[in-house]
Amino acid sequence: MAQTMVRCREISESDVDAVADLLTRGFGRSRAYWMQGLRRQALRGVPEGYPRFGYMLDHDGAPVGVLLLLYTARRDGGETAIQCNLSSWYVEPGFRNYATMLTRVAQRHKDVTYLNISPATRTWPIIETQGFQSYCRGLFFSFPLLSRAQTDVAIEIVPSEATRIEDVSVTEVELLTRHARYGCLSLVCRTPDGALPFILQPMRIRRGWIAPPVMQLIYCRDIADYVTCARAIGRVVLRHGKISVSVDSNGPIKGLAGVFTEARGRKYFKGPKPPRLADLTDTELVLYGP
């Protein structure tokens, strides 16, 4: 009998169609959903020396397991930190004995901060035994129209083709427009203290969990900025059919009307640079969608 050969290797662009088929079988999302995200991964910038898509278990040339990785270089002061969003880990039942090969290879860089931002509740204890720490315990569902109004706040919706925004850095302009192209709602709030950028995205409400129409806060410089501009942002999201904005949080947020829950939204990291709240840019939530 021929020996079964399984090896772990980097996903190449020629593997994308087969990987999409595998993910469709494994997660129950449409093939179009996976292909959209994989195409976005194919086009985005990736730090030099890191994989574009992630790793797969190869059995006679076909993927039987996959772990998608989204590497991003983040500037923090004068330093650049590498962050990796671990996403969409699936292995065919007959090959589960090889599953640890994926995680071992994917998490081998000691200077990289790894994120798991969508762990299933049942996996929390497993993730913690792998050395991950929680940096976000849950979600605060704010009702921004019920917040105290900040006077003199004007809002601009940022189009995907914008090349310059007054009082916003070139780096943030590129961030806002890139996410607008991904289908996010990119905004700039102008206050007496300056221009404040925001990125929001419609939030998927999982089956069996009742919640109002919600936008998720993907980016702001500081949650205090959202508190300042909440009522003005609330008027904009209402025009998009939403009444709530969810914010990654470790408890209720002073100055906002809403409800905090730990039932959803826990997020983990492992590595040298703890992530900050209110920055989910360039993660699976954006590239693959809610």
PDB file of C-alpha atoms in Angstrom:
ATOM      1  CA  MET A   1       0.000   0.000   0.000  1.00  0.00           C
ATOM      2  CA  ALA A   2       1.350   3.435  -0.954  1.00  0.00           C
ATOM      3  CA  GLN A   3       2.173   5.698   1.975  1.00  0.00           C
ATOM      4  CA  THR A   4      -0.047   8.769   2.378  1.00  0.00           C
ATOM      5  CA  MET A   5       2.065  11.876   1.847  1.00  0.00           C
ATOM      6  CA  VAL A   6       0.932  15.078   3.511  1.00  0.00           C
ATOM      7  CA  ARG A   7       3.108  18.165   3.678  1.00  0.00           C
ATOM      8  CA  CYS A   8       2.574  21.703   4.895  1.00  0.00           C
ATOM      9  CA  ARG A   9       3.447  24.373   2.351  1.00  0.00           C
ATOM     10  CA  GLU A  10       2.739  27.993   1.518  1.00  0.00           C
ATOM     11  CA  ILE A  11      -0.418  28.671  -0.509  1.00  0.00           C
ATOM     12  CA  SER A  12       0.363  29.941  -3.981  1.00  0.00           C
ATOM     13  CA  GLU A  13      -1.873  31.893  -6.334  1.00  0.00           C
ATOM     14  CA  SER A  14      -2.438  28.757  -8.399  1.00  0.00           C
ATOM     15  CA  ASP A  15      -3.989  27.087  -5.317  1.00  0.00           C
ATOM     16  CA  VAL A  16      -6.666  29.742  -4.798  1.00  0.00           C
ATOM     17  CA  ASP A  17      -9.535  27.969  -6.581  1.00  0.00           C
ATOM     18  CA  ALA A  18      -8.956  24.682  -4.737  1.00  0.00           C
ATOM     19  CA  VAL A  19      -8.537  26.494  -1.405  1.00  0.00           C
ATOM     20  CA  ALA A  20     -11.857  28.306  -1.985  1.00  0.00           C
ATOM     21  CA  ASP A  21     -13.544  24.935  -2.617  1.00  0.00           C
ATOM     22  CA  LEU A  22     -12.103  23.543   0.625  1.00  0.00           C
ATOM     23  CA  LEU A  23     -13.177  26.576   2.677  1.00  0.00           C
ATOM     24  CA  THR A  24     -16.668  26.416   1.170  1.00  0.00           C
ATOM     25  CA  ARG A  25     -17.000  22.800   2.322  1.00  0.00           C
ATOM     26  CA  GLY A  26     -15.559  23.571   5.729  1.00  0.00           C
ATOM     27  CA  PHE A  27     -17.416  26.721   6.732  1.00  0.00           C
ATOM     28  CA  GLY A  28     -20.709  26.753   4.826  1.00  0.00           C
ATOM     29  CA  ARG A  29     -20.145  30.230   3.429  1.00  0.00           C
ATOM     30  CA  SER A  30     -20.594  30.705  -0.313  1.00  0.00           C
ATOM     31  CA  ARG A  31     -17.718  30.119  -2.703  1.00  0.00           C
ATOM     32  CA  ALA A  32     -18.151  33.713  -3.913  1.00  0.00           C
ATOM     33  CA  TYR A  33     -17.500  34.913  -0.340  1.00  0.00           C
ATOM     34  CA  TRP A  34     -14.163  33.076  -0.204  1.00  0.00           C
ATOM     35  CA  MET A  35     -13.108  34.049  -3.716  1.00  0.00           C
ATOM     36  CA  GLN A  36     -13.743  37.734  -3.006  1.00  0.00           C
ATOM     37  CA  GLY A  37     -11.509  37.619   0.059  1.00  0.00           C
ATOM     38  CA  LEU A  38      -8.790  35.580  -1.641  1.00  0.00           C
ATOM     39  CA  ARG A  39      -8.743  38.012  -4.574  1.00  0.00           C
ATOM     40  CA  ARG A  40      -8.328  40.877  -2.133  1.00  0.00           C
ATOM     41  CA  GLN A  41      -5.452  39.029  -0.460  1.00  0.00           C
ATOM     42  CA  ALA A  42      -3.862  38.529  -3.886  1.00  0.00           C
ATOM     43  CA  LEU A  43      -3.830  42.279  -4.528  1.00  0.00           C
ATOM     44  CA  ARG A  44      -2.969  43.743  -1.128  1.00  0.00           C
ATOM     45  CA  GLY A  45       0.466  44.735   0.086  1.00  0.00           C
ATOM     46  CA  VAL A  46       2.253  42.167   2.268  1.00  0.00           C
ATOM     47  CA  PRO A  47       5.416  42.737   4.330  1.00  0.00           C
ATOM     48  CA  GLU A  48       8.464  41.307   2.571  1.00  0.00           C
ATOM     49  CA  GLY A  49       9.354  37.767   3.572  1.00  0.00           C
ATOM     50  CA  TYR A  50       5.896  36.720   4.747  1.00  0.00           C
ATOM     51  CA  PRO A  51       3.288  34.574   2.925  1.00  0.00           C
ATOM     52  CA  ARG A  52       0.560  36.284   0.925  1.00  0.00           C
ATOM     53  CA  PHE A  53      -2.231  33.800   1.670  1.00  0.00           C
ATOM     54  CA  GLY A  54      -1.060  31.466   4.431  1.00  0.00           C
ATOM     55  CA  TYR A  55      -0.398  27.732   4.540  1.00  0.00           C
ATOM     56  CA  MET A  56      -2.093  24.550   3.390  1.00  0.00           C
ATOM     57  CA  LEU A  57      -1.800  20.826   3.967  1.00  0.00           C
ATOM     58  CA  ASP A  58      -0.977  19.322   0.591  1.00  0.00           C
ATOM     59  CA  HIS A  59      -2.061  15.754  -0.165  1.00  0.00           C
ATOM     60  CA  ASP A  60      -0.909  14.720  -3.644  1.00  0.00           C
ATOM     61  CA  GLY A  61      -1.168  18.332  -4.826  1.00  0.00           C
ATOM     62  CA  ALA A  62      -4.632  19.034  -3.398  1.00  0.00           C
ATOM     63  CA  PRO A  63      -5.366  21.086  -0.243  1.00  0.00           C
ATOM     64  CA  VAL A  64      -6.861  19.055   2.621  1.00  0.00           C
ATOM     65  CA  GLY A  65      -6.226  21.703   5.256  1.00  0.00           C
ATOM     66  CA  VAL A  66      -5.790  25.470   5.245  1.00  0.00           C
ATOM     67  CA  LEU A  67      -4.915  28.334   7.559  1.00  0.00           C
ATOM     68  CA  LEU A  68      -5.282  31.792   6.048  1.00  0.00           C
ATOM     69  CA  LEU A  69      -2.899  34.480   7.309  1.00  0.00           C
ATOM     70  CA  LEU A  70      -3.159  38.238   6.831  1.00  0.00           C
ATOM     71  CA  TYR A  71       0.157  39.962   7.515  1.00  0.00           C
ATOM     72  CA  THR A  72       0.249  43.729   8.009  1.00  0.00           C
ATOM     73  CA  ALA A  73       3.061  46.148   8.813  1.00  0.00           C
ATOM     74  CA  ARG A  74       1.873  48.694  11.383  1.00  0.00           C
ATOM     75  CA  ARG A  75       3.704  51.895  12.219  1.00  0.00           C
ATOM     76  CA  ASP A  76       3.953  52.722  15.903  1.00  0.00           C
ATOM     77  CA  GLY A  77       5.890  55.904  16.440  1.00  0.00           C
ATOM     78  CA  GLY A  78       9.171  55.387  14.650  1.00  0.00           C
ATOM     79  CA  GLU A  79       8.987  51.591  14.621  1.00  0.00           C
ATOM     80  CA  THR A  80       7.286  49.103  12.325  1.00  0.00           C
ATOM     81  CA  ALA A  81       5.585  46.115  13.962  1.00  0.00           C
ATOM     82  CA  ILE A  82       4.411  43.045  12.037  1.00  0.00           C
ATOM     83  CA  GLN A  83       0.933  41.789  12.863  1.00  0.00           C
ATOM     84  CA  CYS A  84      -0.676  38.594  11.592  1.00  0.00           C
ATOM     85  CA  ASN A  85      -4.395  37.848  11.681  1.00  0.00           C
ATOM     86  CA  LEU A  86      -4.870  34.054  11.938  1.00  0.00           C
ATOM     87  CA  SER A  87      -8.021  33.306   9.989  1.00  0.00           C
ATOM     88  CA  SER A  88     -10.179  30.453   8.711  1.00  0.00           C
ATOM     89  CA  TRP A  89      -8.430  27.307   9.947  1.00  0.00           C
ATOM     90  CA  TYR A  90      -9.969  24.147   8.524  1.00  0.00           C
ATOM     91  CA  VAL A  91      -8.737  20.571   8.013  1.00  0.00           C
ATOM     92  CA  GLU A  92     -10.660  17.733   6.340  1.00  0.00           C
ATOM     93  CA  PRO A  93     -11.788  15.128   8.925  1.00  0.00           C
ATOM     94  CA  GLY A  94      -9.573  12.395   7.513  1.00  0.00           C
ATOM     95  CA  PHE A  95      -6.466  14.537   7.954  1.00  0.00           C
ATOM     96  CA  ARG A  96      -7.045  16.061  11.415  1.00  0.00           C
ATOM     97  CA  ASN A  97      -3.952  14.272  12.771  1.00  0.00           C
ATOM     98  CA  TYR A  98      -1.886  16.690  10.681  1.00  0.00           C
ATOM     99  CA  ALA A  99      -3.698  19.853  11.847  1.00  0.00           C
ATOM    100  CA  THR A 100      -0.981  20.951  14.282  1.00  0.00           C
ATOM    101  CA  MET A 101       1.464  21.205  11.363  1.00  0.00           C
ATOM    102  CA  LEU A 102      -0.428  24.285  10.197  1.00  0.00           C
ATOM    103  CA  THR A 103      -0.428  26.117  13.521  1.00  0.00           C
ATOM    104  CA  ARG A 104       3.191  25.239  14.251  1.00  0.00           C
ATOM    105  CA  VAL A 105       4.429  26.624  10.940  1.00  0.00           C
ATOM    106  CA  ALA A 106       2.104  29.654  10.992  1.00  0.00           C
ATOM    107  CA  GLN A 107       3.151  30.856  14.466  1.00  0.00           C
ATOM    108  CA  ARG A 108       6.900  30.334  14.275  1.00  0.00           C
ATOM    109  CA  HIS A 109       7.938  34.017  14.060  1.00  0.00           C
ATOM    110  CA  LYS A 110       8.718  35.293  17.567  1.00  0.00           C
ATOM    111  CA  ASP A 111       8.810  38.946  16.460  1.00  0.00           C
ATOM    112  CA  VAL A 112       5.276  38.824  14.993  1.00  0.00           C
ATOM    113  CA  THR A 113       2.125  39.611  16.969  1.00  0.00           C
ATOM    114  CA  TYR A 114      -0.569  37.063  16.097  1.00  0.00           C
ATOM    115  CA  LEU A 115      -4.267  37.873  16.367  1.00  0.00           C
ATOM    116  CA  ASN A 116      -7.323  35.657  16.628  1.00  0.00           C
ATOM    117  CA  ILE A 117     -10.279  38.030  16.351  1.00  0.00           C
ATOM    118  CA  SER A 118     -13.128  35.607  15.643  1.00  0.00           C
ATOM    119  CA  PRO A 119     -12.695  32.586  17.931  1.00  0.00           C
ATOM    120  CA  ALA A 120     -15.687  30.338  18.532  1.00  0.00           C
ATOM    121  CA  THR A 121     -16.678  30.308  22.207  1.00  0.00           C
ATOM    122  CA  ARG A 122     -15.885  26.606  22.563  1.00  0.00           C
ATOM    123  CA  THR A 123     -12.293  27.243  21.425  1.00  0.00           C
ATOM    124  CA  TRP A 124     -11.444  29.900  24.028  1.00  0.00           C
ATOM    125  CA  PRO A 125      -9.794  27.458  26.488  1.00  0.00           C
ATOM    126  CA  ILE A 126      -7.787  25.828  23.667  1.00  0.00           C
ATOM    127  CA  ILE A 127      -6.551  29.187  22.401  1.00  0.00           C
ATOM    128  CA  GLU A 128      -5.460  30.181  25.898  1.00  0.00           C
ATOM    129  CA  THR A 129      -3.464  26.959  26.335  1.00  0.00           C
ATOM    130  CA  GLN A 130      -1.604  27.901  23.134  1.00  0.00           C
ATOM    131  CA  GLY A 131      -0.279  31.010  24.864  1.00  0.00           C
ATOM    132  CA  PHE A 132      -2.785  33.578  23.561  1.00  0.00           C
ATOM    133  CA  GLN A 133      -4.058  36.337  25.854  1.00  0.00           C
ATOM    134  CA  SER A 134      -7.378  38.123  25.622  1.00  0.00           C
ATOM    135  CA  TYR A 135      -7.057  41.822  24.801  1.00  0.00           C
ATOM    136  CA  CYS A 136     -10.772  42.412  24.203  1.00  0.00           C
ATOM    137  CA  ARG A 137     -13.399  40.758  26.413  1.00  0.00           C
ATOM    138  CA  GLY A 138     -16.512  41.694  24.463  1.00  0.00           C
ATOM    139  CA  LEU A 139     -18.563  44.254  22.566  1.00  0.00           C
ATOM    140  CA  PHE A 140     -20.248  47.455  23.621  1.00  0.00           C
ATOM    141  CA  PHE A 141     -23.377  48.040  21.532  1.00  0.00           C
ATOM    142  CA  SER A 142     -23.718  51.791  21.546  1.00  0.00           C
ATOM    143  CA  PHE A 143     -26.799  53.740  20.514  1.00  0.00           C
ATOM    144  CA  PRO A 144     -25.071  56.876  19.273  1.00  0.00           C
ATOM    145  CA  LEU A 145     -28.210  58.966  18.722  1.00  0.00           C
ATOM    146  CA  LEU A 146     -28.872  58.700  22.467  1.00  0.00           C
ATOM    147  CA  SER A 147     -25.450  60.114  23.308  1.00  0.00           C
ATOM    148  CA  ARG A 148     -24.878  63.694  24.388  1.00  0.00           C
ATOM    149  CA  ALA A 149     -24.435  65.872  21.323  1.00  0.00           C
ATOM    150  CA  GLN A 150     -21.071  67.451  20.676  1.00  0.00           C
ATOM    151  CA  THR A 151     -21.550  70.836  19.065  1.00  0.00           C
ATOM    152  CA  ASP A 152     -19.734  71.917  15.926  1.00  0.00           C
ATOM    153  CA  VAL A 153     -19.176  68.433  14.455  1.00  0.00           C
ATOM    154  CA  ALA A 154     -19.385  68.171  10.684  1.00  0.00           C
ATOM    155  CA  ILE A 155     -19.029  64.837   8.868  1.00  0.00           C
ATOM    156  CA  GLU A 156     -17.558  64.012   5.472  1.00  0.00           C
ATOM    157  CA  ILE A 157     -18.054  60.632   3.818  1.00  0.00           C
ATOM    158  CA  VAL A 158     -14.760  59.623   2.208  1.00  0.00           C
ATOM    159  CA  PRO A 159     -15.077  58.261  -1.354  1.00  0.00           C
ATOM    160  CA  SER A 160     -12.824  55.445  -2.480  1.00  0.00           C
ATOM    161  CA  GLU A 161     -11.167  57.640  -5.104  1.00  0.00           C
ATOM    162  CA  ALA A 162     -10.130  60.445  -2.739  1.00  0.00           C
ATOM    163  CA  THR A 163      -6.439  61.377  -2.966  1.00  0.00           C
ATOM    164  CA  ARG A 164      -6.289  64.167  -0.386  1.00  0.00           C
ATOM    165  CA  ILE A 165      -8.309  65.044   2.712  1.00  0.00           C
ATOM    166  CA  GLU A 166      -7.664  68.302   4.489  1.00  0.00           C
ATOM    167  CA  ASP A 167      -5.971  67.894   7.882  1.00  0.00           C
ATOM    168  CA  VAL A 168      -5.673  64.093   7.482  1.00  0.00           C
ATOM    169  CA  SER A 169      -2.277  62.450   6.936  1.00  0.00           C
ATOM    170  CA  VAL A 170      -1.417  60.737   3.680  1.00  0.00           C
ATOM    171  CA  THR A 171      -1.216  57.408   5.526  1.00  0.00           C
ATOM    172  CA  GLU A 172      -4.716  57.745   6.955  1.00  0.00           C
ATOM    173  CA  VAL A 173      -6.140  58.964   3.642  1.00  0.00           C
ATOM    174  CA  GLU A 174      -4.841  55.764   2.049  1.00  0.00           C
ATOM    175  CA  LEU A 175      -6.310  53.726   4.930  1.00  0.00           C
ATOM    176  CA  LEU A 176      -9.730  55.386   4.590  1.00  0.00           C
ATOM    177  CA  THR A 177      -9.915  55.043   0.816  1.00  0.00           C
ATOM    178  CA  ARG A 178      -8.652  51.458   0.803  1.00  0.00           C
ATOM    179  CA  HIS A 179     -11.358  50.436   3.241  1.00  0.00           C
ATOM    180  CA  ALA A 180     -13.976  52.357   1.289  1.00  0.00           C
ATOM    181  CA  ARG A 181     -13.018  50.163  -1.669  1.00  0.00           C
ATOM    182  CA  TYR A 182     -13.588  47.119   0.541  1.00  0.00           C
ATOM    183  CA  GLY A 183     -17.154  48.322   1.133  1.00  0.00           C
ATOM    184  CA  CYS A 184     -16.652  50.027   4.491  1.00  0.00           C
ATOM    185  CA  LEU A 185     -18.081  53.408   5.461  1.00  0.00           C
ATOM    186  CA  SER A 186     -15.121  55.776   5.836  1.00  0.00           C
ATOM    187  CA  LEU A 187     -15.774  59.113   7.568  1.00  0.00           C
ATOM    188  CA  VAL A 188     -13.971  62.200   8.742  1.00  0.00           C
ATOM    189  CA  CYS A 189     -15.511  64.157  11.609  1.00  0.00           C
ATOM    190  CA  ARG A 190     -14.425  67.774  11.808  1.00  0.00           C
ATOM    191  CA  THR A 191     -14.438  69.152  15.323  1.00  0.00           C
ATOM    192  CA  PRO A 192     -13.023  72.347  16.866  1.00  0.00           C
ATOM    193  CA  ASP A 193     -10.028  70.223  17.920  1.00  0.00           C
ATOM    194  CA  GLY A 194      -9.306  68.846  14.441  1.00  0.00           C
ATOM    195  CA  ALA A 195     -10.231  66.160  11.905  1.00  0.00           C
ATOM    196  CA  LEU A 196     -10.989  62.699  13.272  1.00  0.00           C
ATOM    197  CA  PRO A 197     -11.098  59.665  10.927  1.00  0.00           C
ATOM    198  CA  PHE A 198     -13.426  56.681  11.361  1.00  0.00           C
ATOM    199  CA  ILE A 199     -14.113  53.428   9.522  1.00  0.00           C
ATOM    200  CA  LEU A 200     -17.302  51.430  10.054  1.00  0.00           C
ATOM    201  CA  GLN A 201     -18.695  48.270   8.521  1.00  0.00           C
ATOM    202  CA  PRO A 202     -22.113  46.590   8.608  1.00  0.00           C
ATOM    203  CA  MET A 203     -22.039  43.835  11.216  1.00  0.00           C
ATOM    204  CA  ARG A 204     -23.285  40.349  10.508  1.00  0.00           C
ATOM    205  CA  ILE A 205     -25.775  39.171  13.117  1.00  0.00           C
ATOM    206  CA  ARG A 206     -25.324  35.476  13.688  1.00  0.00           C
ATOM    207  CA  ARG A 207     -28.331  33.227  13.475  1.00  0.00           C
ATOM    208  CA  GLY A 208     -30.127  32.780  16.770  1.00  0.00           C
ATOM    209  CA  TRP A 209     -28.792  35.993  18.304  1.00  0.00           C
ATOM    210  CA  ILE A 210     -31.217  38.892  18.285  1.00  0.00           C
ATOM    211  CA  ALA A 211     -29.693  42.342  17.937  1.00  0.00           C
ATOM    212  CA  PRO A 212     -30.624  45.623  16.257  1.00  0.00           C
ATOM    213  CA  PRO A 213     -29.191  46.672  12.882  1.00  0.00           C
ATOM    214  CA  VAL A 214     -25.560  47.327  13.716  1.00  0.00           C
ATOM    215  CA  MET A 215     -22.409  48.883  12.268  1.00  0.00           C
ATOM    216  CA  GLN A 216     -19.064  47.777  13.668  1.00  0.00           C
ATOM    217  CA  LEU A 217     -16.358  50.308  14.475  1.00  0.00           C
ATOM    218  CA  ILE A 218     -13.330  49.158  12.494  1.00  0.00           C
ATOM    219  CA  TYR A 219     -11.046  52.113  13.116  1.00  0.00           C
ATOM    220  CA  CYS A 220     -10.591  55.311  15.035  1.00  0.00           C
ATOM    221  CA  ARG A 221      -7.503  56.806  16.621  1.00  0.00           C
ATOM    222  CA  ASP A 222      -8.959  56.521  20.103  1.00  0.00           C
ATOM    223  CA  ILE A 223     -12.323  55.394  21.479  1.00  0.00           C
ATOM    224  CA  ALA A 224     -12.580  58.830  23.112  1.00  0.00           C
ATOM    225  CA  ASP A 225     -12.865  60.232  19.573  1.00  0.00           C
ATOM    226  CA  TYR A 226     -15.928  58.076  18.969  1.00  0.00           C
ATOM    227  CA  VAL A 227     -17.480  59.247  22.226  1.00  0.00           C
ATOM    228  CA  THR A 228     -16.961  62.845  21.071  1.00  0.00           C
ATOM    229  CA  CYS A 229     -18.531  62.277  17.658  1.00  0.00           C
ATOM    230  CA  ALA A 230     -21.064  59.556  18.473  1.00  0.00           C
ATOM    231  CA  ARG A 231     -24.243  61.567  17.939  1.00  0.00           C
ATOM    232  CA  ALA A 232     -23.077  62.948  14.592  1.00  0.00           C
ATOM    233  CA  ILE A 233     -21.992  59.453  13.491  1.00  0.00           C
ATOM    234  CA  GLY A 234     -25.356  58.132  14.647  1.00  0.00           C
ATOM    235  CA  ARG A 235     -27.138  60.378  12.160  1.00  0.00           C
ATOM    236  CA  VAL A 236     -24.980  59.020   9.337  1.00  0.00           C
ATOM    237  CA  VAL A 237     -25.411  55.338  10.193  1.00  0.00           C
ATOM    238  CA  LEU A 238     -29.164  55.871  10.554  1.00  0.00           C
ATOM    239  CA  ARG A 239     -29.223  56.901   6.895  1.00  0.00           C
ATOM    240  CA  HIS A 240     -27.657  53.498   6.205  1.00  0.00           C
ATOM    241  CA  GLY A 241     -30.446  51.730   8.102  1.00  0.00           C
ATOM    242  CA  LYS A 242     -28.462  51.147  11.318  1.00  0.00           C
ATOM    243  CA  ILE A 243     -29.210  52.316  14.842  1.00  0.00           C
ATOM    244  CA  SER A 244     -26.276  50.858  16.778  1.00  0.00           C
ATOM    245  CA  VAL A 245     -22.482  50.888  16.528  1.00  0.00           C
ATOM    246  CA  SER A 246     -20.566  48.046  18.189  1.00  0.00           C
ATOM    247  CA  VAL A 247     -17.192  48.850  19.734  1.00  0.00           C
ATOM    248  CA  ASP A 248     -14.526  46.405  20.930  1.00  0.00           C
ATOM    249  CA  SER A 249     -14.404  46.926  24.673  1.00  0.00           C
ATOM    250  CA  ASN A 250     -13.515  45.492  28.065  1.00  0.00           C
ATOM    251  CA  GLY A 251     -16.568  46.992  29.731  1.00  0.00           C
ATOM    252  CA  PRO A 252     -19.170  49.764  29.481  1.00  0.00           C
ATOM    253  CA  ILE A 253     -17.861  52.932  27.839  1.00  0.00           C
ATOM    254  CA  LYS A 254     -18.346  56.160  29.773  1.00  0.00           C
ATOM    255  CA  GLY A 255     -20.219  58.788  27.801  1.00  0.00           C
ATOM    256  CA  LEU A 256     -22.057  56.322  25.546  1.00  0.00           C
ATOM    257  CA  ALA A 257     -25.568  54.921  25.834  1.00  0.00           C
ATOM    258  CA  GLY A 258     -25.607  51.189  25.181  1.00  0.00           C
ATOM    259  CA  VAL A 259     -25.105  47.629  26.415  1.00  0.00           C
ATOM    260  CA  PHE A 260     -21.889  45.681  27.049  1.00  0.00           C
ATOM    261  CA  THR A 261     -21.790  41.923  26.482  1.00  0.00           C
ATOM    262  CA  GLU A 262     -19.089  39.288  26.869  1.00  0.00           C
ATOM    263  CA  ALA A 263     -21.129  36.714  24.928  1.00  0.00           C
ATOM    264  CA  ARG A 264     -19.542  37.829  21.657  1.00  0.00           C
ATOM    265  CA  GLY A 265     -16.482  39.695  20.510  1.00  0.00           C
ATOM    266  CA  ARG A 266     -13.633  38.228  22.544  1.00  0.00           C
ATOM    267  CA  LYS A 267     -10.293  38.698  20.766  1.00  0.00           C
ATOM    268  CA  TYR A 268      -6.850  37.235  21.462  1.00  0.00           C
ATOM    269  CA  PHE A 269      -3.212  37.998  20.717  1.00  0.00           C
ATOM    270  CA  LYS A 270       0.176  36.375  21.157  1.00  0.00           C
ATOM    271  CA  GLY A 271       3.442  38.178  20.620  1.00  0.00           C
ATOM    272  CA  PRO A 272       5.468  41.250  21.527  1.00  0.00           C
ATOM    273  CA  LYS A 273       2.989  44.038  20.674  1.00  0.00           C
ATOM    274  CA  PRO A 274      -0.488  43.968  22.253  1.00  0.00           C
ATOM    275  CA  PRO A 275      -3.075  45.282  19.772  1.00  0.00           C
ATOM    276  CA  ARG A 276      -5.136  48.299  20.648  1.00  0.00           C
ATOM    277  CA  LEU A 277      -8.898  48.464  20.735  1.00  0.00           C
ATOM    278  CA  ALA A 278     -10.711  50.164  17.855  1.00  0.00           C
ATOM    279  CA  ASP A 279      -8.320  49.044  15.124  1.00  0.00           C
ATOM    280  CA  LEU A 280      -9.497  46.110  13.004  1.00  0.00           C
ATOM    281  CA  THR A 281      -8.148  47.513   9.754  1.00  0.00           C
ATOM    282  CA  ASP A 282      -6.873  45.053   7.138  1.00  0.00           C
ATOM    283  CA  THR A 283      -8.172  42.042   9.085  1.00  0.00           C
ATOM    284  CA  GLU A 284     -10.434  39.232   7.925  1.00  0.00           C
ATOM    285  CA  LEU A 285     -13.496  41.265   8.977  1.00  0.00           C
ATOM    286  CA  VAL A 286     -12.687  43.749   6.238  1.00  0.00           C
ATOM    287  CA  LEU A 287     -11.105  41.644   3.482  1.00  0.00           C
ATOM    288  CA  TYR A 288     -13.619  38.807   3.703  1.00  0.00           C
ATOM    289  CA  GLY A 289     -16.564  40.754   5.034  1.00  0.00           C
ATOM    290  CA  PRO A 290     -18.840  40.294   8.033  1.00  0.00           C
TER     291      PRO A 290
END
